[in-house]
XYZ file of C-alpha atoms in Angstrom:
663
model
C 9.489 -59.278 -3.531
C 11.467 -61.398 -6.006
C 12.211 -64.683 -4.253
C 9.504 -67.232 -3.480
C 7.743 -66.530 -0.207
C 8.192 -69.333 2.285
C 5.801 -70.709 4.869
C 5.724 -68.426 7.919
C 7.151 -65.320 6.224
C 5.783 -62.089 7.705
C 3.690 -60.420 4.981
C 1.577 -57.794 6.734
C 1.720 -56.069 10.081
C -1.013 -53.602 11.040
C 0.245 -50.123 11.784
C -0.618 -48.449 15.054
C -2.936 -46.090 13.180
C -4.683 -49.030 11.503
C -5.145 -50.770 14.855
C -6.588 -47.710 16.539
C -9.259 -47.383 13.849
C -10.524 -50.966 14.180
C -13.780 -51.997 15.817
C -11.772 -54.320 18.064
C -9.779 -51.393 19.455
C -13.034 -49.551 20.087
C -14.421 -52.587 21.918
C -11.297 -52.917 24.046
C -11.554 -49.238 25.017
C -15.241 -49.777 25.788
C -14.325 -52.693 28.066
C -11.846 -50.463 29.856
C -14.284 -47.593 30.342
C -17.504 -49.527 30.996
C -16.349 -52.797 32.566
C -12.969 -51.870 34.077
C -11.323 -54.625 31.995
C -7.878 -53.904 30.555
C -6.418 -55.749 27.556
C -3.434 -54.496 25.590
C -3.074 -57.428 23.200
C -5.448 -59.652 21.239
C -3.969 -62.773 22.836
C -4.949 -61.541 26.303
C -8.443 -60.598 25.126
C -8.916 -64.024 23.529
C -7.809 -65.866 26.680
C -10.302 -63.872 28.744
C -13.068 -64.470 26.171
C -12.775 -68.257 26.480
C -11.941 -68.404 30.191
C -14.727 -66.027 31.234
C -17.078 -67.202 28.518
C -20.320 -65.965 30.052
C -18.868 -62.541 30.876
C -17.534 -62.160 27.333
C -20.855 -62.876 25.600
C -22.682 -60.669 28.121
C -20.456 -57.755 27.108
C -21.315 -58.348 23.452
C -25.015 -58.195 24.282
C -24.430 -54.763 25.797
C -21.838 -53.529 23.304
C -24.050 -54.278 20.287
C -27.199 -53.026 22.083
C -29.149 -56.164 21.260
C -32.880 -55.532 21.413
C -35.049 -57.963 23.344
C -38.655 -57.490 24.406
C -37.899 -59.504 27.555
C -34.671 -59.688 29.602
C -32.571 -62.830 29.560
C -32.354 -64.793 32.812
C -28.732 -65.900 32.393
C -26.127 -65.875 29.640
C -25.458 -69.614 29.655
C -27.604 -71.961 31.701
C -24.978 -74.680 31.754
C -21.471 -74.578 30.299
C -21.505 -77.957 28.612
C -21.741 -79.585 25.206
C -24.085 -80.717 23.959
C -26.998 -79.093 25.754
C -25.802 -75.502 26.210
C -28.664 -72.995 26.293
C -27.902 -69.342 25.661
C -29.697 -66.194 26.884
C -32.811 -68.029 28.070
C -35.815 -65.768 28.454
C -34.768 -63.307 25.738
C -37.133 -62.669 22.809
C -35.788 -60.927 19.735
C -35.762 -60.836 15.950
C -32.798 -61.059 13.574
C -34.363 -58.850 10.879
C -35.138 -56.072 13.353
C -31.412 -55.694 13.988
C -30.755 -55.348 10.239
C -33.184 -52.467 9.926
C -31.611 -50.462 12.689
C -29.451 -49.307 9.779
C -31.739 -47.558 7.279
C -29.000 -45.249 6.041
C -29.961 -42.483 3.601
C -26.510 -42.033 2.025
C -25.484 -45.618 1.294
C -26.950 -48.524 -0.668
C -27.877 -51.658 1.247
C -27.196 -53.954 -1.739
C -25.164 -53.687 -4.923
C -25.740 -56.542 -7.361
C -24.609 -57.824 -10.721
C -25.178 -61.052 -12.637
C -24.681 -62.481 -16.092
C -28.369 -61.776 -16.716
C -28.724 -58.372 -15.050
C -26.788 -55.144 -15.195
C -25.322 -53.624 -12.039
C -27.900 -52.121 -9.674
C -27.967 -50.446 -6.297
C -30.788 -50.917 -3.797
C -31.238 -48.342 -1.063
C -31.867 -49.258 2.542
C -35.342 -47.772 2.293
C -36.196 -49.800 -0.816
C -34.898 -52.957 0.860
C -37.066 -52.292 3.910
C -40.141 -51.606 1.768
C -39.688 -54.765 -0.302
C -39.086 -56.914 2.786
C -42.289 -55.497 4.297
C -44.239 -56.361 1.152
C -42.891 -59.881 0.914
C -43.468 -60.524 4.615
C -47.082 -59.418 4.228
C -47.464 -61.737 1.217
C -46.060 -64.663 3.214
C -48.500 -64.018 6.041
C -51.377 -63.756 3.568
C -50.313 -67.142 2.172
C -50.678 -68.623 5.643
C -47.003 -68.742 6.647
C -46.601 -68.506 10.421
C -43.880 -68.766 13.046
C -41.845 -71.928 12.588
C -43.172 -72.719 9.089
C -40.429 -73.549 6.621
C -39.799 -71.572 3.448
C -37.541 -73.284 0.899
C -35.699 -71.221 -1.691
C -34.213 -72.491 -4.960
C -32.768 -69.124 -5.882
C -29.544 -67.572 -7.186
C -27.504 -64.933 -5.370
C -29.750 -61.990 -6.257
C -31.465 -59.270 -4.155
C -34.785 -61.175 -4.186
C -33.172 -63.967 -2.149
C -32.031 -61.455 0.483
C -35.482 -59.845 0.539
C -37.252 -63.177 0.940
C -34.926 -64.326 3.728
C -35.342 -61.117 5.733
C -39.109 -61.339 5.255
C -39.089 -64.886 6.634
C -36.985 -63.828 9.600
C -39.237 -60.869 10.355
C -42.289 -63.125 10.843
C -40.437 -65.961 12.609
C -40.568 -68.392 9.662
C -37.602 -70.707 9.080
C -35.526 -70.315 5.925
C -33.571 -72.815 3.864
C -31.950 -72.299 0.461
C -30.233 -74.215 -2.320
C -28.477 -72.833 -5.359
C -30.139 -73.527 -8.742
C -26.998 -75.280 -9.956
C -27.893 -78.141 -7.588
C -29.558 -81.048 -9.340
C -33.079 -82.196 -8.486
C -32.195 -85.231 -6.305
C -29.698 -83.172 -4.276
C -32.288 -80.460 -3.613
C -35.016 -82.969 -2.795
C -32.797 -84.824 -0.320
C -32.434 -81.527 1.539
C -35.821 -79.831 1.344
C -37.963 -82.921 1.772
C -36.549 -83.423 5.269
C -37.894 -80.100 6.559
C -41.363 -80.273 4.907
C -41.571 -76.683 3.620
C -44.935 -75.024 3.107
C -43.805 -72.812 0.255
C -41.123 -72.996 -2.436
C -39.465 -69.919 -3.911
C -37.891 -70.901 -7.225
C -36.146 -69.422 -10.213
C -36.983 -70.449 -13.774
C -33.327 -70.796 -14.757
C -29.931 -69.137 -14.659
C -26.946 -68.246 -16.806
C -23.405 -69.382 -16.040
C -20.391 -68.788 -18.229
C -22.625 -67.443 -20.987
C -24.735 -70.613 -21.106
C -28.401 -70.769 -20.129
C -29.791 -73.476 -17.853
C -33.547 -74.050 -17.735
C -34.582 -75.207 -14.235
C -38.344 -75.461 -14.711
C -38.207 -79.274 -15.095
C -36.252 -79.440 -11.828
C -38.786 -77.201 -10.076
C -41.533 -79.581 -11.205
C -39.444 -82.523 -9.954
C -39.067 -80.837 -6.546
C -42.792 -80.117 -6.359
C -43.721 -83.712 -7.123
C -41.325 -85.054 -4.477
C -42.374 -82.771 -1.585
C -46.063 -83.184 -0.699
C -45.950 -80.534 2.068
C -45.677 -77.714 -0.504
C -48.819 -75.601 -0.701
C -47.574 -72.977 -3.144
C -44.641 -72.215 -5.431
C -43.511 -68.662 -6.181
C -41.529 -68.393 -9.423
C -39.022 -65.602 -10.018
C -38.608 -64.936 -13.766
C -34.860 -64.652 -14.221
C -33.706 -66.514 -17.305
C -36.892 -65.611 -19.170
C -39.187 -62.599 -18.662
C -42.256 -64.812 -18.951
C -41.520 -68.501 -18.193
C -44.199 -71.130 -18.679
C -45.469 -72.168 -15.243
C -48.587 -73.970 -16.500
C -47.180 -77.419 -15.664
C -46.407 -76.507 -12.069
C -48.806 -77.100 -9.199
C -50.323 -73.998 -7.584
C -47.603 -71.700 -8.913
C -47.621 -67.922 -9.089
C -45.143 -65.341 -10.347
C -43.130 -63.325 -7.828
C -44.773 -59.993 -8.719
C -48.269 -61.477 -8.495
C -47.445 -63.056 -5.137
C -46.446 -59.703 -3.670
C -49.320 -58.015 -5.518
C -51.500 -55.848 -3.283
C -49.048 -55.922 -0.363
C -46.817 -53.210 -1.843
C -47.622 -50.627 0.839
C -47.353 -52.898 3.860
C -45.517 -51.799 6.989
C -42.620 -53.844 8.283
C -43.192 -55.364 11.714
C -41.170 -57.890 13.668
C -42.320 -60.910 15.610
C -40.112 -61.437 18.645
C -39.205 -65.084 19.067
C -37.211 -66.954 21.721
C -33.422 -66.740 21.426
C -33.309 -70.385 20.281
C -36.104 -70.087 17.712
C -34.998 -71.645 14.360
C -33.724 -68.976 11.968
C -32.617 -71.214 9.130
C -31.717 -74.783 8.207
C -28.355 -75.342 6.530
C -27.294 -78.653 5.041
C -23.973 -80.355 5.452
C -23.440 -83.897 4.287
C -21.915 -86.777 6.119
C -20.453 -89.711 4.247
C -23.589 -91.836 4.527
C -27.301 -91.167 4.547
C -29.183 -87.945 3.920
C -27.514 -84.535 4.300
C -27.542 -83.237 7.878
C -30.312 -80.661 8.381
C -28.547 -78.208 10.703
C -30.837 -75.843 12.604
C -29.385 -72.584 13.906
C -31.118 -69.975 16.023
C -32.170 -66.339 15.669
C -30.190 -65.246 18.682
C -27.160 -67.465 18.210
C -26.578 -66.351 14.628
C -27.347 -62.717 15.464
C -24.758 -62.346 18.218
C -22.155 -64.517 16.452
C -22.402 -62.622 13.151
C -22.287 -59.262 14.922
C -19.026 -60.407 16.500
C -17.652 -61.933 13.284
C -18.475 -59.021 10.985
C -17.573 -56.275 13.429
C -14.427 -57.664 15.068
C -12.966 -60.241 12.664
C -13.928 -58.616 9.349
C -13.745 -55.090 10.828
C -16.814 -54.012 8.854
C -18.279 -50.535 9.329
C -21.300 -48.812 7.725
C -18.982 -47.219 5.163
C -17.735 -50.615 3.954
C -18.738 -52.637 0.925
C -18.678 -56.354 1.728
C -18.421 -58.929 -1.059
C -18.072 -62.691 -0.961
C -18.231 -64.800 -4.088
C -20.849 -67.361 -3.110
C -24.116 -68.990 -4.029
C -27.194 -69.401 -1.837
C -26.140 -73.020 -1.283
C -22.998 -72.102 0.705
C -23.008 -70.845 4.282
C -20.915 -67.850 3.202
C -24.101 -66.453 1.657
C -25.619 -66.480 5.140
C -22.477 -64.851 6.539
C -22.582 -62.222 3.783
C -26.047 -61.212 4.990
C -24.461 -60.547 8.375
C -22.843 -57.470 6.844
C -26.272 -55.842 6.953
C -26.316 -56.301 10.740
C -23.450 -53.812 11.071
C -24.808 -51.435 8.438
C -22.350 -52.346 5.670
C -23.354 -52.518 2.002
C -23.375 -56.124 0.774
C -22.287 -56.819 -2.795
C -23.789 -59.754 -4.730
C -22.624 -61.473 -7.889
C -24.331 -64.361 -9.682
C -22.407 -66.084 -12.434
C -19.070 -67.517 -13.480
C -16.222 -65.621 -11.775
C -14.023 -66.089 -14.859
C -16.547 -64.968 -17.471
C -16.187 -63.179 -19.788
C -12.530 -62.911 -18.696
C -10.445 -64.217 -15.756
C -10.171 -60.759 -14.149
C -13.924 -60.179 -14.089
C -14.363 -60.156 -10.292
C -11.407 -57.829 -9.772
C -12.884 -55.448 -12.323
C -16.192 -55.663 -10.435
C -14.382 -54.936 -7.151
C -12.770 -51.859 -8.681
C -16.045 -50.578 -10.157
C -17.995 -50.975 -6.899
C -15.308 -49.844 -4.433
C -15.370 -53.142 -2.555
C -13.459 -52.927 0.727
C -13.614 -56.616 1.743
C -13.301 -59.053 -1.159
C -14.175 -62.589 -0.050
C -13.670 -65.727 -2.089
C -12.373 -69.301 -1.936
C -8.770 -70.414 -1.773
C -9.316 -72.302 -5.032
C -10.286 -69.062 -6.803
C -7.119 -67.289 -5.639
C -5.017 -70.266 -6.747
C -6.809 -70.313 -10.107
C -5.937 -66.617 -10.556
C -2.331 -67.528 -9.861
C -2.403 -70.399 -12.380
C -3.942 -68.136 -15.025
C -1.345 -65.410 -14.384
C -4.043 -62.907 -13.440
C -2.502 -59.597 -12.270
C -5.265 -57.275 -11.045
C -2.864 -54.567 -9.840
C -1.719 -53.941 -13.420
C -5.231 -53.023 -14.591
C -7.196 -51.830 -11.583
C -6.516 -49.321 -8.840
C -8.437 -51.186 -6.102
C -7.821 -48.159 -3.902
C -10.705 -48.968 -1.548
C -9.751 -52.626 -1.098
C -8.604 -53.102 2.495
C -9.057 -56.833 3.070
C -9.247 -60.114 1.153
C -11.074 -63.055 2.718
C -10.229 -66.651 1.815
C -11.960 -69.832 2.951
C -13.462 -73.187 1.791
C -10.056 -74.908 1.683
C -6.553 -74.215 3.011
C -4.663 -71.386 1.285
C -1.010 -72.412 0.798
C 1.952 -69.991 0.785
C 1.731 -69.727 -3.026
C -1.731 -68.222 -2.644
C -0.511 -65.680 -0.109
C 2.392 -64.827 -2.399
C 0.111 -64.275 -5.388
C -2.153 -61.907 -3.406
C 0.660 -59.716 -2.083
C 2.471 -59.577 -5.420
C -0.464 -59.244 -7.795
C -3.358 -57.656 -5.909
C -2.079 -55.297 -3.223
C 1.078 -55.273 -1.128
C -0.575 -53.685 1.931
C -3.847 -55.640 2.005
C -4.983 -57.596 5.072
C -5.286 -61.218 3.870
C -7.894 -62.793 6.132
C -7.648 -66.555 5.701
C -10.273 -68.322 7.809
C -11.798 -71.721 8.456
C -15.036 -72.799 10.073
C -18.035 -74.240 8.359
C -21.685 -74.820 7.809
C -22.047 -76.549 11.166
C -21.463 -73.295 13.083
C -22.067 -70.845 10.183
C -19.007 -68.835 11.112
C -15.252 -69.072 11.371
C -13.580 -70.974 14.187
C -10.123 -69.724 13.299
C -9.567 -66.679 11.151
C -8.529 -63.086 10.821
C -7.853 -60.468 13.455
C -6.974 -56.900 12.404
C -4.660 -56.485 15.401
C -2.301 -59.339 14.472
C 0.289 -59.840 11.715
C -0.227 -62.107 8.703
C 2.277 -64.899 8.058
C 2.451 -66.752 4.762
C 0.375 -69.942 4.701
C -1.071 -69.336 8.173
C -4.395 -68.309 9.666
C -3.998 -65.589 12.284
C -5.650 -67.485 15.137
C -8.855 -68.539 16.915
C -11.784 -66.135 17.033
C -12.959 -64.468 20.214
C -15.139 -66.727 22.333
C -13.972 -69.840 20.466
C -11.888 -72.221 22.565
C -10.264 -74.003 19.616
C -7.478 -76.545 20.049
C -5.694 -79.351 18.222
C -6.223 -82.740 19.887
C -4.275 -85.924 19.378
C -6.071 -89.283 19.201
C -6.037 -89.487 23.006
C -7.751 -86.132 23.461
C -4.643 -84.198 24.541
C -3.912 -80.687 23.190
C -0.874 -80.408 20.915
C 1.129 -77.412 19.673
C 3.329 -77.440 16.544
C 1.848 -80.797 15.603
C -1.143 -81.769 13.458
C -4.268 -82.823 15.338
C -8.050 -82.832 15.181
C -9.632 -79.369 15.317
C -11.860 -79.270 18.391
C -13.816 -76.653 20.318
C -13.904 -77.333 24.037
C -16.615 -74.843 25.086
C -20.004 -73.964 23.580
C -20.592 -71.319 20.901
C -23.990 -69.590 20.447
C -24.153 -70.459 16.735
C -23.674 -74.191 17.221
C -26.725 -76.118 15.963
C -29.648 -76.172 18.358
C -30.474 -79.567 16.801
C -30.729 -81.464 13.521
C -34.171 -81.566 11.955
C -36.028 -84.822 12.673
C -33.071 -86.290 14.558
C -34.580 -88.673 17.101
C -32.903 -88.347 20.509
C -30.183 -86.201 18.874
C -28.480 -89.402 17.776
C -27.037 -88.054 14.541
C -26.040 -84.769 16.187
C -24.073 -86.617 18.845
C -22.517 -88.939 16.278
C -21.446 -86.024 14.080
C -19.570 -83.972 16.667
C -19.148 -85.799 19.982
C -18.404 -89.442 19.181
C -14.616 -89.149 19.195
C -14.210 -86.857 22.231
C -17.183 -86.897 24.657
C -18.385 -83.375 25.536
C -15.890 -81.822 23.116
C -16.883 -80.607 19.636
C -14.821 -82.388 16.946
C -15.063 -80.292 13.824
C -13.625 -82.690 11.252
C -10.506 -80.790 10.131
C -6.811 -81.435 10.611
C -5.141 -78.386 12.186
C -1.777 -77.336 13.591
C -1.413 -74.433 16.033
C 1.977 -72.741 16.156
C 3.575 -71.568 19.368
C 2.811 -67.967 18.342
C -0.922 -68.714 18.178
C -1.400 -68.861 14.418
C -2.567 -72.057 12.727
C -2.742 -74.083 9.542
C -5.628 -76.219 8.263
C -4.673 -79.482 6.560
C -8.064 -80.417 5.107
C -10.976 -82.568 6.188
C -10.321 -85.417 8.558
C -13.479 -87.128 7.317
C -14.325 -87.903 3.704
C -16.897 -85.225 2.928
C -16.180 -83.563 -0.418
C -15.916 -79.771 -0.046
C -15.746 -77.901 -3.340
C -15.901 -74.099 -3.383
C -17.451 -74.169 0.082
C -20.288 -76.462 -1.025
C -19.998 -79.698 0.909
C -21.599 -82.852 -0.478
C -21.468 -86.291 1.084
C -19.832 -89.069 -0.864
C -23.072 -91.036 -0.728
C -24.724 -88.398 -2.930
C -21.959 -88.690 -5.503
C -22.160 -92.494 -5.437
C -25.884 -92.295 -6.066
C -25.296 -90.244 -9.198
C -22.315 -92.265 -10.462
C -24.007 -95.621 -10.011
C -27.338 -94.493 -11.493
C -26.858 -96.364 -14.749
C -26.119 -99.709 -16.383
C -22.361 -99.155 -16.541
C -20.956 -98.615 -13.007
C -21.384 -101.327 -10.380
C -19.512 -99.683 -7.498
C -17.511 -96.515 -6.905
C -15.264 -94.632 -4.530
C -14.465 -90.900 -4.430
C -11.557 -89.202 -2.658
C -10.511 -85.541 -2.549
C -6.767 -85.044 -2.136
C -4.249 -82.196 -2.221
C -2.300 -82.423 -5.466
C 0.819 -81.026 -3.786
C 0.256 -77.398 -4.801
C -2.565 -76.611 -2.382
C -5.284 -77.431 -4.913
C -7.797 -80.157 -4.240
C -8.134 -82.920 -6.820
C -11.209 -85.138 -6.835
C -10.465 -88.724 -7.831
C -13.284 -91.104 -8.751
C -12.656 -94.858 -8.826
C -15.215 -97.061 -10.549
C -15.919 -100.783 -10.709
C -17.518 -101.385 -14.097
C -20.171 -103.908 -15.007
C -19.158 -106.840 -17.169
C -18.465 -105.887 -20.773
C -18.250 -102.143 -20.060
C -15.091 -100.218 -21.021
C -13.882 -96.975 -19.422
C -13.512 -94.851 -22.547
C -13.929 -91.091 -22.952
C -17.618 -91.469 -23.776
C -18.296 -93.272 -20.494
C -16.196 -90.776 -18.522
C -18.225 -87.904 -19.973
C -21.461 -89.741 -19.208
C -20.451 -90.236 -15.569
C -19.395 -86.594 -15.240
C -22.710 -85.471 -16.698
C -24.636 -87.529 -14.130
C -22.674 -85.940 -11.285
C -23.131 -82.469 -12.751
C -26.888 -82.849 -13.155
C -27.683 -84.748 -9.956
C -25.186 -83.220 -7.515
C -23.524 -79.999 -8.684
C -21.043 -78.798 -11.314
C -18.487 -78.232 -8.542
C -18.350 -81.945 -7.744
C -17.539 -83.286 -11.195
C -14.450 -85.519 -10.720
C -11.078 -84.362 -12.027
C -9.986 -87.905 -12.844
C -11.782 -91.240 -13.237
C -9.904 -94.530 -12.716
C -11.060 -98.121 -13.111
C -10.494 -100.529 -10.213
C -11.464 -104.167 -9.712
C -13.147 -103.661 -6.333
C -13.731 -101.022 -3.672
C -11.874 -101.630 -0.382
C -14.413 -102.213 2.385
C -14.566 -103.004 6.078
C -15.977 -106.265 7.374
C -19.358 -104.568 7.849
C -19.358 -103.241 4.303
C -18.268 -99.597 4.730
C -16.034 -98.064 2.081
C -12.577 -97.192 3.408
C -12.642 -93.556 2.267
C -10.624 -91.907 5.038
C -7.869 -94.561 5.270
C -7.430 -94.543 1.498
C -7.252 -90.740 1.462
C -4.495 -90.898 4.068
C -2.595 -93.482 1.996
C -2.827 -91.304 -1.126
C -1.530 -88.338 0.895
C 1.575 -90.272 1.909
C 0.701 -91.949 5.215
C 2.292 -95.424 5.448
C -0.287 -98.151 4.856
C 0.293 -99.772 8.248
C -0.562 -96.467 9.953
C -3.527 -95.687 7.723
C -5.545 -98.897 7.896
C -5.839 -102.085 9.897
C -6.070 -104.884 7.346
C -7.714 -107.073 9.991
C -10.925 -105.062 9.730
C -11.027 -105.322 5.927
C -13.263 -107.669 3.992
C -10.921 -107.541 0.957
C -7.421 -106.484 2.097
C -5.848 -107.277 -1.276
C -7.861 -104.453 -2.864
C -5.695 -101.870 -1.124
C -2.590 -102.676 -3.184
C -3.804 -100.573 -6.115
C -3.999 -97.483 -3.897
C -0.560 -98.085 -2.399
C 0.893 -98.197 -5.920
C -1.056 -95.069 -6.907
C 0.306 -93.262 -3.843
C 3.841 -94.077 -4.995
C 3.036 -92.721 -8.463
C 1.611 -89.494 -7.001
C 4.672 -89.109 -4.795
C 7.014 -89.387 -7.787
C 5.012 -86.779 -9.707
C 4.983 -84.223 -6.865
């Protein structure tokens, strides 16, 4: 390949041999032999999976041999949204399905971090440590439905603790230690956890970050906490004397080292974990997903759409604060080895993760679109240094991957790799559209909707459109959709989040275009949530950090595509009288965002404005202004009649013209 690869260029086409070896081909043969159902093409299988929704999910229950101590009464009590109830009557346990795969010849986990050398953990060791931690949780009084909050990095202990929680029916929730104290508190305080699992600090890019003051801050802000378990990570012996009722990890497990692993069977809709996804106002949404819904969805995702087998090594660059960490755990459900990394992906050199992939024989290398584009910008060429002979697939998500990203992968990583670009989110903890090993890969495009996901593009009137950009919607229920939001009276916020625009149809919040061949392209968020590296933070959280001082009176933040497929975060500030926007102030603002939100959400540019455009009822015009900056004519982007200060929009119109000239 010498010329630039254009949008829609065919880059990869699975061979017949490749297709025959996939889990999807095995499933289709199983349908033929067991259910007398014949499908020759993925498109036909997908149409059946969304038309005969109940029959499709019933076959997955049988195909994956899901264990339940009681039979389910029906697959789907009522095919509607919201209110769908799946597999009522079934009682099962997520962790039990992980430990169907105690394989003697393969590690369960391979891990590396900036603080620890590479290690392998066997399936038997994982099972033993989960048993010990589960026994310790029970001894500490943790019961079914109690919440366990984790402020931990992407290390084996986090996996162990989660599986222990799941085994006893406790409900898990995690944040990465690079989240600042207020951001963590806004999340964990909502769910009133009984116990906090915390790390003393972490290392990123060769720099150490002490988190003990933040742990103390979290403790003081959450009165429901009865105990804190501290994992020494940055230091072998951190000082925990200032913490309330704290104990070291090893002491917590203590005498439970020889415990047996047992599983409490819970109803299909029993809360497995709480994930957090921010809206543009108010506290982050506390999204509750179920044991059964996540189990059957992740079995489908990992087996059919990632094509993972027990011989595979499954890596995704993630933290415990991104839903891809939860998806990564799903690899254990199909017996694959999961590969963990904690640290800066470009430290000590930009090719670090590719070197890691080569050393560990990773077969599926998952990351963000921004990482692949950064490799391209830095002229990283893994195929010149590493063999990557086991690498079969590359996963990309978190933001749209443009044709330049596809081009870089096929020219600089591997010419015959399956590039699995996908999009979904925290709200469903899976992909809605993504990869399929039976279909070709076209530059800049996602292969299509996943099985059992009736995804469409809707116009503003709720009509499906093809070859045109519309709102990404799902018109039928999925098992992994939230069972509810925590402490959401009458499901008001749940309904507002997904069903306000199109009644009884899930609006996901992305712009999407489906092509007439079934593939699709994502055009970014249709709301104003800021998604960086898969970690989504509401603009209200950023405003809280930016305006937490004597210098900024008001602010506005917008994430836009800079024209190359990369997202650029622009922060606009209204300064207090006598304050000047110099480099010192810019650095001070960035530091507040870094410490109180996350390093990922530090703005790329900071601009001074005279006032923030607002509606008559005081709301900031984030979405209309984003559309203006992305080239939408002002008359189509905003109705000046609903604005309290219509003259304030002129600055953004002029900025849009400047951005257009630069692109």
